[in-house]
PDB file of C-alpha atoms in Angstrom:
ATOM      1  CA  ASP A  21     110.110 104.654  81.853  1.00  0.00           C
ATOM      2  CA  ASP A  22     110.933 103.401  86.196  1.00  0.00           C
ATOM      3  CA  SER A  23     114.004 103.862  86.694  1.00  0.00           C
ATOM      4  CA  GLY A  24     116.446 103.499  89.793  1.00  0.00           C
ATOM      5  CA  THR A  25     117.491 107.136  91.409  1.00  0.00           C
ATOM      6  CA  PRO A  26     120.747 106.296  93.445  1.00  0.00           C
ATOM      7  CA  ARG A  27     121.293 108.230  96.055  1.00  0.00           C
ATOM      8  CA  ASN A  28     123.261 111.593  96.495  1.00  0.00           C
ATOM      9  CA  GLU A  29     127.156 111.409  96.815  1.00  0.00           C
ATOM     10  CA  VAL A  30     126.844 114.465  98.550  1.00  0.00           C
ATOM     11  CA  MET A  31     125.084 113.156 100.962  1.00  0.00           C
ATOM     12  CA  ALA A  32     126.873 110.155 100.851  1.00  0.00           C
ATOM     13  CA  HIS A  33     129.782 111.236 102.732  1.00  0.00           C
ATOM     14  CA  ARG A  34     128.128 113.317 105.532  1.00  0.00           C
ATOM     15  CA  GLY A  35     129.534 113.452 108.689  1.00  0.00           C
ATOM     16  CA  LEU A  36     128.760 111.803 112.006  1.00  0.00           C
ATOM     17  CA  LEU A  37     127.907 114.792 113.757  1.00  0.00           C
ATOM     18  CA  SER A  38     126.043 115.867 110.773  1.00  0.00           C
ATOM     19  CA  MET A  39     123.636 112.384 110.693  1.00  0.00           C
ATOM     20  CA  ALA A  40     122.882 113.176 114.297  1.00  0.00           C
ATOM     21  CA  VAL A  41     121.863 116.011 114.135  1.00  0.00           C
ATOM     22  CA  GLU A  42     119.050 114.881 111.807  1.00  0.00           C
ATOM     23  CA  PHE A  43     118.822 111.773 113.443  1.00  0.00           C
ATOM     24  CA  LEU A  44     117.886 113.691 116.423  1.00  0.00           C
ATOM     25  CA  PHE A  45     115.928 117.365 115.240  1.00  0.00           C
ATOM     26  CA  GLY A  46     114.404 116.311 112.180  1.00  0.00           C
ATOM     27  CA  PRO A  47     114.793 117.252 108.509  1.00  0.00           C
ATOM     28  CA  VAL A  48     115.914 120.814 107.329  1.00  0.00           C
ATOM     29  CA  PRO A  49     113.154 122.364 105.681  1.00  0.00           C
ATOM     30  CA  PHE A  50     110.657 120.136 108.032  1.00  0.00           C
ATOM     31  CA  ALA A  51     107.813 120.329 105.265  1.00  0.00           C
ATOM     32  CA  PRO A  52     107.674 117.793 103.318  1.00  0.00           C
ATOM     33  CA  GLY A  53     105.391 119.963 100.379  1.00  0.00           C
ATOM     34  CA  PRO A  54     103.805 120.814  98.289  1.00  0.00           C
ATOM     35  CA  LEU A  55     105.254 124.207  98.612  1.00  0.00           C
ATOM     36  CA  ASP A  56     102.997 127.266  98.257  1.00  0.00           C
ATOM     37  CA  ALA A  57     104.676 127.449  95.103  1.00  0.00           C
ATOM     38  CA  ASP A  58     103.384 124.216  93.473  1.00  0.00           C
ATOM     39  CA  LYS A  59     100.320 124.549  94.754  1.00  0.00           C
ATOM     40  CA  TRP A  60      99.225 127.572  92.864  1.00  0.00           C
ATOM     41  CA  ARG A  61     101.157 126.120  89.873  1.00  0.00           C
ATOM     42  CA  LEU A  62      98.827 123.403  90.073  1.00  0.00           C
ATOM     43  CA  ARG A  63      95.547 125.028  90.805  1.00  0.00           C
ATOM     44  CA  ALA A  64      96.426 127.419  87.804  1.00  0.00           C
ATOM     45  CA  ALA A  65      96.975 124.305  85.342  1.00  0.00           C
ATOM     46  CA  ILE A  66      93.353 122.667  86.564  1.00  0.00           C
ATOM     47  CA  ILE A  67      91.554 126.074  85.496  1.00  0.00           C
ATOM     48  CA  MET A  68      93.573 126.362  82.300  1.00  0.00           C
ATOM     49  CA  GLU A  69      92.575 123.178  81.205  1.00  0.00           C
ATOM     50  CA  LEU A  70      88.885 123.364  82.526  1.00  0.00           C
ATOM     51  CA  SER A  71      88.614 126.863  80.963  1.00  0.00           C
ATOM     52  CA  THR A  72      89.554 124.977  77.237  1.00  0.00           C
ATOM     53  CA  LYS A  73      87.583 121.998  77.740  1.00  0.00           C
ATOM     54  CA  LYS A  74      84.664 123.951  79.829  1.00  0.00           C
ATOM     55  CA  GLY A  75      84.770 127.594  79.359  1.00  0.00           C
ATOM     56  CA  SER A  76      84.439 128.327  82.130  1.00  0.00           C
ATOM     57  CA  VAL A  77      84.742 126.812  86.185  1.00  0.00           C
ATOM     58  CA  THR A  78      82.992 126.372  89.216  1.00  0.00           C
ATOM     59  CA  LEU A  79      83.662 126.051  92.542  1.00  0.00           C
ATOM     60  CA  ALA A  80      83.030 123.237  93.100  1.00  0.00           C
ATOM     61  CA  ASP A  81      85.706 122.074  90.961  1.00  0.00           C
ATOM     62  CA  LEU A  82      88.250 123.871  92.401  1.00  0.00           C
ATOM     63  CA  SER A  83      87.380 121.670  95.169  1.00  0.00           C
ATOM     64  CA  PRO A  84      90.138 119.167  95.459  1.00  0.00           C
ATOM     65  CA  TYR A  85      92.670 121.358  95.141  1.00  0.00           C
ATOM     66  CA  VAL A  86      91.966 123.427  98.709  1.00  0.00           C
ATOM     67  CA  ASP A  87      94.203 123.880 101.320  1.00  0.00           C
ATOM     68  CA  ASP A  88      91.204 122.893 104.391  1.00  0.00           C
ATOM     69  CA  PRO A  89      88.851 120.570 102.067  1.00  0.00           C
ATOM     70  CA  PRO A  90      84.822 120.765 103.399  1.00  0.00           C
ATOM     71  CA  ALA A  91      83.584 116.764 103.616  1.00  0.00           C
ATOM     72  CA  SER A  92      81.323 116.777 100.540  1.00  0.00           C
ATOM     73  CA  LEU A  93      80.193 119.548  98.494  1.00  0.00           C
ATOM     74  CA  GLU A  94      76.955 118.940 100.136  1.00  0.00           C
ATOM     75  CA  SER A  95      77.993 120.090 103.612  1.00  0.00           C
ATOM     76  CA  GLU A  96      80.232 122.891 105.241  1.00  0.00           C
ATOM     77  CA  GLU A  97      79.466 125.569 102.416  1.00  0.00           C
ATOM     78  CA  GLU A  98      81.443 128.005 103.572  1.00  0.00           C
ATOM     79  CA  LYS A  99      84.109 126.269 103.721  1.00  0.00           C
ATOM     80  CA  LEU A 100      83.899 124.766 100.310  1.00  0.00           C
ATOM     81  CA  LYS A 101      83.228 128.460  98.920  1.00  0.00           C
ATOM     82  CA  ALA A 102      86.140 130.042 101.111  1.00  0.00           C
ATOM     83  CA  GLY A 103      88.482 127.834  99.527  1.00  0.00           C
ATOM     84  CA  GLY A 104      87.007 128.209  95.705  1.00  0.00           C
ATOM     85  CA  LEU A 105      87.166 131.703  95.794  1.00  0.00           C
ATOM     86  CA  ALA A 106      90.622 132.286  97.330  1.00  0.00           C
ATOM     87  CA  ALA A 107      91.700 130.683  94.252  1.00  0.00           C
ATOM     88  CA  VAL A 108      89.255 132.625  92.033  1.00  0.00           C
ATOM     89  CA  THR A 109      90.698 136.315  93.756  1.00  0.00           C
ATOM     90  CA  HIS A 110      94.206 135.290  92.834  1.00  0.00           C
ATOM     91  CA  PHE A 111      93.692 134.478  89.632  1.00  0.00           C
ATOM     92  CA  HIS A 112      91.491 137.697  88.800  1.00  0.00           C
ATOM     93  CA  GLY A 113      88.667 135.606  87.895  1.00  0.00           C
ATOM     94  CA  MET A 114      85.370 136.959  86.469  1.00  0.00           C
ATOM     95  CA  PRO A 115      81.822 135.792  86.801  1.00  0.00           C
ATOM     96  CA  LYS A 116      80.419 134.769  83.399  1.00  0.00           C
ATOM     97  CA  GLN A 117      77.423 135.020  82.830  1.00  0.00           C
ATOM     98  CA  THR A 118      74.694 131.975  82.804  1.00  0.00           C
ATOM     99  CA  GLU A 119      71.512 130.234  83.026  1.00  0.00           C
ATOM    100  CA  LYS A 120      73.113 127.482  85.565  1.00  0.00           C
ATOM    101  CA  GLU A 121      72.561 128.058  89.206  1.00  0.00           C
ATOM    102  CA  GLU A 122      75.991 127.619  90.022  1.00  0.00           C
ATOM    103  CA  PRO A 123      78.290 130.450  89.658  1.00  0.00           C
ATOM    104  CA  GLN A 124      80.549 129.515  86.545  1.00  0.00           C
ATOM    105  CA  PHE A 125      84.168 132.170  86.508  1.00  0.00           C
ATOM    106  CA  ILE A 126      86.438 132.473  83.549  1.00  0.00           C
ATOM    107  CA  PHE A 127      89.900 133.685  84.071  1.00  0.00           C
ATOM    108  CA  PRO A 128      90.850 136.128  80.818  1.00  0.00           C
ATOM    109  CA  GLU A 129      94.879 136.980  81.961  1.00  0.00           C
ATOM    110  CA  LEU A 130      95.732 133.795  83.072  1.00  0.00           C
ATOM    111  CA  LEU A 131      94.414 131.981  79.732  1.00  0.00           C
ATOM    112  CA  ALA A 132      96.555 135.440  77.802  1.00  0.00           C
ATOM    113  CA  GLU A 133      99.880 134.164  79.984  1.00  0.00           C
ATOM    114  CA  SER A 134     101.812 131.520  78.229  1.00  0.00           C
ATOM    115  CA  THR A 135     101.413 128.310  78.793  1.00  0.00           C
ATOM    116  CA  HIS A 136     104.864 128.021  80.548  1.00  0.00           C
ATOM    117  CA  ALA A 137     104.077 130.296  83.279  1.00  0.00           C
ATOM    118  CA  THR A 138     101.246 127.777  84.383  1.00  0.00           C
ATOM    119  CA  ASN A 139     102.986 124.394  83.361  1.00  0.00           C
ATOM    120  CA  TYR A 140     102.766 121.595  86.623  1.00  0.00           C
ATOM    121  CA  TYR A 141     105.364 119.581  87.505  1.00  0.00           C
ATOM    122  CA  GLU A 142     105.475 117.018  89.494  1.00  0.00           C
ATOM    123  CA  GLN A 143     108.023 116.944  91.815  1.00  0.00           C
ATOM    124  CA  PRO A 144     109.642 113.671  92.719  1.00  0.00           C
ATOM    125  CA  ASP A 145     109.324 112.546  95.960  1.00  0.00           C
ATOM    126  CA  SER A 146     111.490 109.192  97.332  1.00  0.00           C
ATOM    127  CA  ASP A 147     108.398 108.662  99.925  1.00  0.00           C
ATOM    128  CA  ASN A 148     106.759 104.537  98.715  1.00  0.00           C
ATOM    129  CA  GLY A 149     104.048 105.015 101.026  1.00  0.00           C
ATOM    130  CA  THR A 150     105.906 102.426 104.292  1.00  0.00           C
ATOM    131  CA  PHE A 151     107.126 102.828 107.571  1.00  0.00           C
ATOM    132  CA  GLN A 152     110.670 102.842 106.197  1.00  0.00           C
ATOM    133  CA  ALA A 153     110.583 105.461 104.748  1.00  0.00           C
ATOM    134  CA  LEU A 154     109.106 107.415 107.022  1.00  0.00           C
ATOM    135  CA  LEU A 155     112.227 106.825 108.805  1.00  0.00           C
ATOM    136  CA  TYR A 156     115.003 107.146 106.216  1.00  0.00           C
ATOM    137  CA  VAL A 157     114.665 107.259 102.251  1.00  0.00           C
ATOM    138  CA  PRO A 158     115.176 104.277 100.789  1.00  0.00           C
ATOM    139  CA  ASP A 159     118.688 103.387  98.903  1.00  0.00           C
ATOM    140  CA  VAL A 160     116.807 102.728  95.763  1.00  0.00           C
ATOM    141  CA  VAL A 161     113.471 105.247  94.716  1.00  0.00           C
ATOM    142  CA  VAL A 162     111.510 104.522  91.945  1.00  0.00           C
ATOM    143  CA  TRP A 163     109.680 107.240  90.647  1.00  0.00           C
ATOM    144  CA  SER A 164     107.350 107.168  87.635  1.00  0.00           C
ATOM    145  CA  PRO A 165     105.986 110.855  86.521  1.00  0.00           C
ATOM    146  CA  SER A 166     102.410 110.195  85.512  1.00  0.00           C
ATOM    147  CA  GLY A 167     103.178 113.261  83.316  1.00  0.00           C
ATOM    148  CA  ASN A 168      99.116 114.403  83.854  1.00  0.00           C
ATOM    149  CA  ILE A 169      97.376 117.130  85.931  1.00  0.00           C
ATOM    150  CA  PRO A 170      96.334 115.354  89.722  1.00  0.00           C
ATOM    151  CA  SER A 171      92.954 114.691  90.219  1.00  0.00           C
ATOM    152  CA  SER A 172      93.482 115.993  93.398  1.00  0.00           C
ATOM    153  CA  LEU A 173      95.957 117.973  95.325  1.00  0.00           C
ATOM    154  CA  GLN A 174      98.196 115.641  97.652  1.00  0.00           C
ATOM    155  CA  GLU A 175     100.179 116.524 100.906  1.00  0.00           C
ATOM    156  CA  ARG A 176     102.930 114.559 101.678  1.00  0.00           C
ATOM    157  CA  ARG A 177     103.978 112.467 104.452  1.00  0.00           C
ATOM    158  CA  TYR A 178     106.083 114.343 107.612  1.00  0.00           C
ATOM    159  CA  ARG A 179     109.464 112.398 107.588  1.00  0.00           C
ATOM    160  CA  LEU A 180     111.533 111.570 110.541  1.00  0.00           C
ATOM    161  CA  THR A 181     115.270 111.870 108.779  1.00  0.00           C
ATOM    162  CA  MET A 182     115.695 112.020 104.901  1.00  0.00           C
ATOM    163  CA  LEU A 183     118.781 110.145 105.496  1.00  0.00           C
ATOM    164  CA  GLY A 184     119.601 106.904 103.956  1.00  0.00           C
ATOM    165  CA  SER A 185     119.556 103.270 105.839  1.00  0.00           C
ATOM    166  CA  LYS A 186     123.084 102.799 106.102  1.00  0.00           C
ATOM    167  CA  GLN A 187     123.070 106.448 107.779  1.00  0.00           C
ATOM    168  CA  PHE A 188     120.280 105.725 110.158  1.00  0.00           C
ATOM    169  CA  LEU A 189     120.931 102.291 111.490  1.00  0.00           C
ATOM    170  CA  SER A 190     124.904 103.957 111.684  1.00  0.00           C
ATOM    171  CA  CYS A 191     122.758 106.658 114.458  1.00  0.00           C
ATOM    172  CA  VAL A 192     121.452 103.925 115.564  1.00  0.00           C
ATOM    173  CA  PHE A 193     124.124 101.612 116.220  1.00  0.00           C
ATOM    174  CA  VAL A 194     126.347 105.165 118.089  1.00  0.00           C
ATOM    175  CA  GLY A 195     123.267 105.532 119.804  1.00  0.00           C
ATOM    176  CA  LEU A 196     123.190 101.709 121.503  1.00  0.00           C
ATOM    177  CA  MET A 197     127.024 102.101 122.220  1.00  0.00           C
ATOM    178  CA  ASN A 198     126.356 105.142 123.706  1.00  0.00           C
ATOM    179  CA  LEU A 199     123.359 103.689 126.254  1.00  0.00           C
ATOM    180  CA  ILE A 200     125.551 100.093 126.683  1.00  0.00           C
ATOM    181  CA  GLY A 201     128.811 102.419 127.640  1.00  0.00           C
ATOM    182  CA  VAL A 202     127.028 104.929 130.498  1.00  0.00           C
ATOM    183  CA  TRP A 203     125.399 101.832 131.251  1.00  0.00           C
ATOM    184  CA  TRP A 204     128.634  99.692 132.364  1.00  0.00           C
ATOM    185  CA  LEU A 205     130.644 102.974 133.569  1.00  0.00           C
ATOM    186  CA  ALA A 206     127.572 103.061 136.212  1.00  0.00           C
ATOM    187  CA  LEU A 207     128.714  99.499 137.332  1.00  0.00           C
ATOM    188  CA  SER A 208     131.982 100.099 137.435  1.00  0.00           C
ATOM    189  CA  LEU A 209     131.596 102.997 139.002  1.00  0.00           C
ATOM    190  CA  SER A 210     129.426 101.156 141.835  1.00  0.00           C
ATOM    191  CA  PRO A 211     131.101  99.874 144.791  1.00  0.00           C
ATOM    192  CA  HIS A 212     133.225  96.750 144.291  1.00  0.00           C
ATOM    193  CA  GLY A 213     132.892  97.766 139.865  1.00  0.00           C
ATOM    194  CA  VAL A 214     136.663  97.944 138.219  1.00  0.00           C
ATOM    195  CA  LEU A 215     137.369 102.044 137.961  1.00  0.00           C
ATOM    196  CA  SER A 216     135.421 102.197 141.710  1.00  0.00           C
ATOM    197  CA  ASP A 217     139.082 100.013 143.141  1.00  0.00           C
ATOM    198  CA  PHE A 218     141.027 101.435 140.023  1.00  0.00           C
ATOM    199  CA  LEU A 219     140.795 104.921 141.443  1.00  0.00           C
ATOM    200  CA  HIS A 220     141.243 103.532 145.055  1.00  0.00           C
ATOM    201  CA  ASP A 221     139.508 107.361 145.611  1.00  0.00           C
ATOM    202  CA  VAL A 222     136.418 106.509 147.375  1.00  0.00           C
ATOM    203  CA  ALA A 223     135.416 110.904 147.208  1.00  0.00           C
ATOM    204  CA  ALA A 224     136.206 111.323 143.392  1.00  0.00           C
ATOM    205  CA  VAL A 225     134.415 107.531 142.768  1.00  0.00           C
ATOM    206  CA  LYS A 226     131.347 109.049 144.828  1.00  0.00           C
ATOM    207  CA  PHE A 227     131.375 112.400 142.571  1.00  0.00           C
ATOM    208  CA  LEU A 228     131.835 110.942 139.298  1.00  0.00           C
ATOM    209  CA  ARG A 229     128.661 108.584 140.168  1.00  0.00           C
ATOM    210  CA  ARG A 230     126.699 111.492 141.240  1.00  0.00           C
ATOM    211  CA  THR A 231     127.565 114.062 138.507  1.00  0.00           C
ATOM    212  CA  LEU A 232     129.109 112.566 135.392  1.00  0.00           C
ATOM    213  CA  VAL A 233     126.670 109.254 135.489  1.00  0.00           C
ATOM    214  CA  PRO A 234     123.926 110.700 135.596  1.00  0.00           C
ATOM    215  CA  VAL A 235     124.051 113.520 132.951  1.00  0.00           C
ATOM    216  CA  LEU A 236     125.617 110.888 130.272  1.00  0.00           C
ATOM    217  CA  GLN A 237     122.406 108.525 131.634  1.00  0.00           C
ATOM    218  CA  PHE A 238     119.964 111.651 130.325  1.00  0.00           C
ATOM    219  CA  TYR A 239     122.196 112.060 126.891  1.00  0.00           C
ATOM    220  CA  SER A 240     122.288 108.320 126.410  1.00  0.00           C
ATOM    221  CA  LEU A 241     118.063 107.669 127.092  1.00  0.00           C
ATOM    222  CA  PHE A 242     117.792 111.479 125.593  1.00  0.00           C
ATOM    223  CA  PHE A 243     119.269 110.165 122.263  1.00  0.00           C
ATOM    224  CA  PHE A 244     116.461 107.778 121.647  1.00  0.00           C
ATOM    225  CA  ALA A 245     113.732 109.393 123.302  1.00  0.00           C
ATOM    226  CA  LEU A 246     113.368 112.655 121.178  1.00  0.00           C
ATOM    227  CA  PRO A 247     113.439 110.747 117.847  1.00  0.00           C
ATOM    228  CA  ILE A 248     110.633 108.276 119.425  1.00  0.00           C
ATOM    229  CA  GLY A 249     108.894 111.653 120.968  1.00  0.00           C
ATOM    230  CA  ARG A 250     109.242 113.447 116.851  1.00  0.00           C
ATOM    231  CA  LEU A 251     108.237 110.049 115.428  1.00  0.00           C
ATOM    232  CA  ALA A 252     104.872 110.038 117.427  1.00  0.00           C
ATOM    233  CA  VAL A 253     103.669 113.813 116.726  1.00  0.00           C
ATOM    234  CA  ILE A 254     104.855 113.329 112.825  1.00  0.00           C
ATOM    235  CA  MET A 255     102.450 110.024 112.694  1.00  0.00           C
ATOM    236  CA  ALA A 256      99.935 112.190 114.050  1.00  0.00           C
ATOM    237  CA  PHE A 257     100.298 115.330 111.886  1.00  0.00           C
ATOM    238  CA  ASN A 258     100.766 112.408 109.344  1.00  0.00           C
ATOM    239  CA  ALA A 259      96.906 111.627 109.939  1.00  0.00           C
ATOM    240  CA  VAL A 260      95.386 115.239 109.279  1.00  0.00           C
ATOM    241  CA  ARG A 261      97.050 114.756 106.297  1.00  0.00           C
ATOM    242  CA  GLU A 262      96.112 111.723 105.006  1.00  0.00           C
ATOM    243  CA  ALA A 263      92.354 112.701 106.482  1.00  0.00           C
ATOM    244  CA  ARG A 264      92.747 115.831 103.754  1.00  0.00           C
ATOM    245  CA  ASN A 265      94.277 113.757 101.754  1.00  0.00           C
ATOM    246  CA  ARG A 266      91.331 111.478 101.415  1.00  0.00           C
ATOM    247  CA  LYS A 267      88.293 114.362 101.601  1.00  0.00           C
ATOM    248  CA  ARG A 268      89.966 115.793  98.483  1.00  0.00           C
ATOM    249  CA  ALA A 269      89.691 112.735  96.277  1.00  0.00           C
ATOM    250  CA  ASP A 270      87.175 111.535  97.511  1.00  0.00           C
ATOM    251  CA  LEU A 271      85.353 115.673  95.800  1.00  0.00           C
ATOM    252  CA  ALA A 272      87.628 114.512  92.900  1.00  0.00           C
ATOM    253  CA  HIS A 273      85.302 111.531  92.836  1.00  0.00           C
ATOM    254  CA  SER A 274      82.318 113.272  93.209  1.00  0.00           C
ATOM    255  CA  LEU A 275      82.948 115.050  89.995  1.00  0.00           C
ATOM    256  CA  VAL A 276      83.684 112.865  87.929  1.00  0.00           C
ATOM    257  CA  THR A 277      80.681 110.113  88.952  1.00  0.00           C
ATOM    258  CA  PRO A 278      77.037 111.388  88.686  1.00  0.00           C
ATOM    259  CA  PRO A 279      75.346 110.827  91.280  1.00  0.00           C
ATOM    260  CA  PRO A 280      72.138 108.467  91.371  1.00  0.00           C
ATOM    261  CA  GLN A 281      68.775 109.848  89.712  1.00  0.00           C
ATOM    262  CA  PRO A 282      65.419 108.947  91.868  1.00  0.00           C
ATOM    263  CA  PRO A 283      63.033 106.628  90.194  1.00  0.00           C
ATOM    264  CA  THR A 284      60.511 107.930  87.593  1.00  0.00           C
ATOM    265  CA  PRO A 285      56.958 107.528  88.231  1.00  0.00           C
ATOM    266  CA  GLN A 286      56.948 104.640  85.163  1.00  0.00           C
ATOM    267  CA  GLU A 287      59.776 103.245  86.351  1.00  0.00           C
ATOM    268  CA  GLU A 288      57.966 102.567  89.714  1.00  0.00           C
ATOM    269  CA  LYS A 289      56.514  99.216  89.333  1.00  0.00           C
ATOM    270  CA  PRO A 290      52.863  98.665  90.962  1.00  0.00           C
ATOM    271  CA  GLU A 291      53.334  96.568  94.551  1.00  0.00           C
ATOM    272  CA  LYS A 292      51.451  92.867  93.479  1.00  0.00           C
ATOM    273  CA  GLN A 293      48.517  92.408  95.428  1.00  0.00           C
ATOM    274  CA  PRO A 294      48.054  89.293  97.385  1.00  0.00           C
ATOM    275  CA  GLN A 295      45.810  87.022  95.317  1.00  0.00           C
ATOM    276  CA  GLN A 296      42.810  86.071  97.244  1.00  0.00           C
ATOM    277  CA  PRO A 297      41.919  82.156  98.147  1.00  0.00           C
ATOM    278  CA  GLN A 298      38.753  81.741  95.546  1.00  0.00           C
ATOM    279  CA  GLU A 299      35.273  79.965  97.916  1.00  0.00           C
ATOM    280  CA  GLN A 300      34.646  76.407  95.882  1.00  0.00           C
ATOM    281  CA  PRO A 301      31.230  75.659  94.996  1.00  0.00           C
ATOM    282  CA  SER A 302      29.396  73.558  97.593  1.00  0.00           C
ATOM    283  CA  ALA A 303      27.924  70.166  96.607  1.00  0.00           C
ATOM    284  CA  ASP A 304      24.173  71.812  97.479  1.00  0.00           C
ATOM    285  CA  VAL A 305      24.944  74.725  94.300  1.00  0.00           C
ATOM    286  CA  LEU A 306      26.416  70.925  91.745  1.00  0.00           C
ATOM    287  CA  LEU A 307      22.858  69.040  92.955  1.00  0.00           C
TER     288      LEU A 307
END
């Protein structure tokens, strides 16, 4: 059943410095998954399922689960073979004697293993696909595992941070306060400013205005520029991952959807010939 998953208490009590570091440089680990071990576990599970149902597996059957999928089953044949053959080699597949043109493979070693070794369990995911989930983890995550083997390999999105919403907004608030504070400091050190009149030391004011203020201004802008730049790179990476996910989903759909059959000659209807207008008999003929 769908259930709300509360945020981890350990993550909720993180220090401000730890949250600021993740806000600037991203979560650790950066790769969102699935891990290589999860990918091979998924491929093992689909091979087991197809071997049980069909008795053998083709390279086309493995195409929705390769890392770099082709655009279709008809194009980029070498890339399709490379991805499928990598899985066949990994699990020590053997060619099966068959009259079909497409190569068939069996996996006796994989079938001999226990089902527990090849079971696939979908890992929890806190990404609900929204733009907010790209920035931070929602406070309540609704995740319902299907329990079935997915029809294709789906790569997850890169995330800017894995902070909670309150933690993320706290970092934004600290950055804004820092930016406003540096702006106020620069104005107060300008001629006839508050600190300039208070210090009564022209040399000290010039030194602070020329050395300290530029450093603080750079830091206050860097606090927002770095996450914004990372977000642009992350969105570009996610666009590439989403394109691969769509290719795998299309391949999986093409495997279960039979291609349209051309019409047979009996089904082709003859074109209707235009009727010629009949000539009316003349009056002389009638007489």
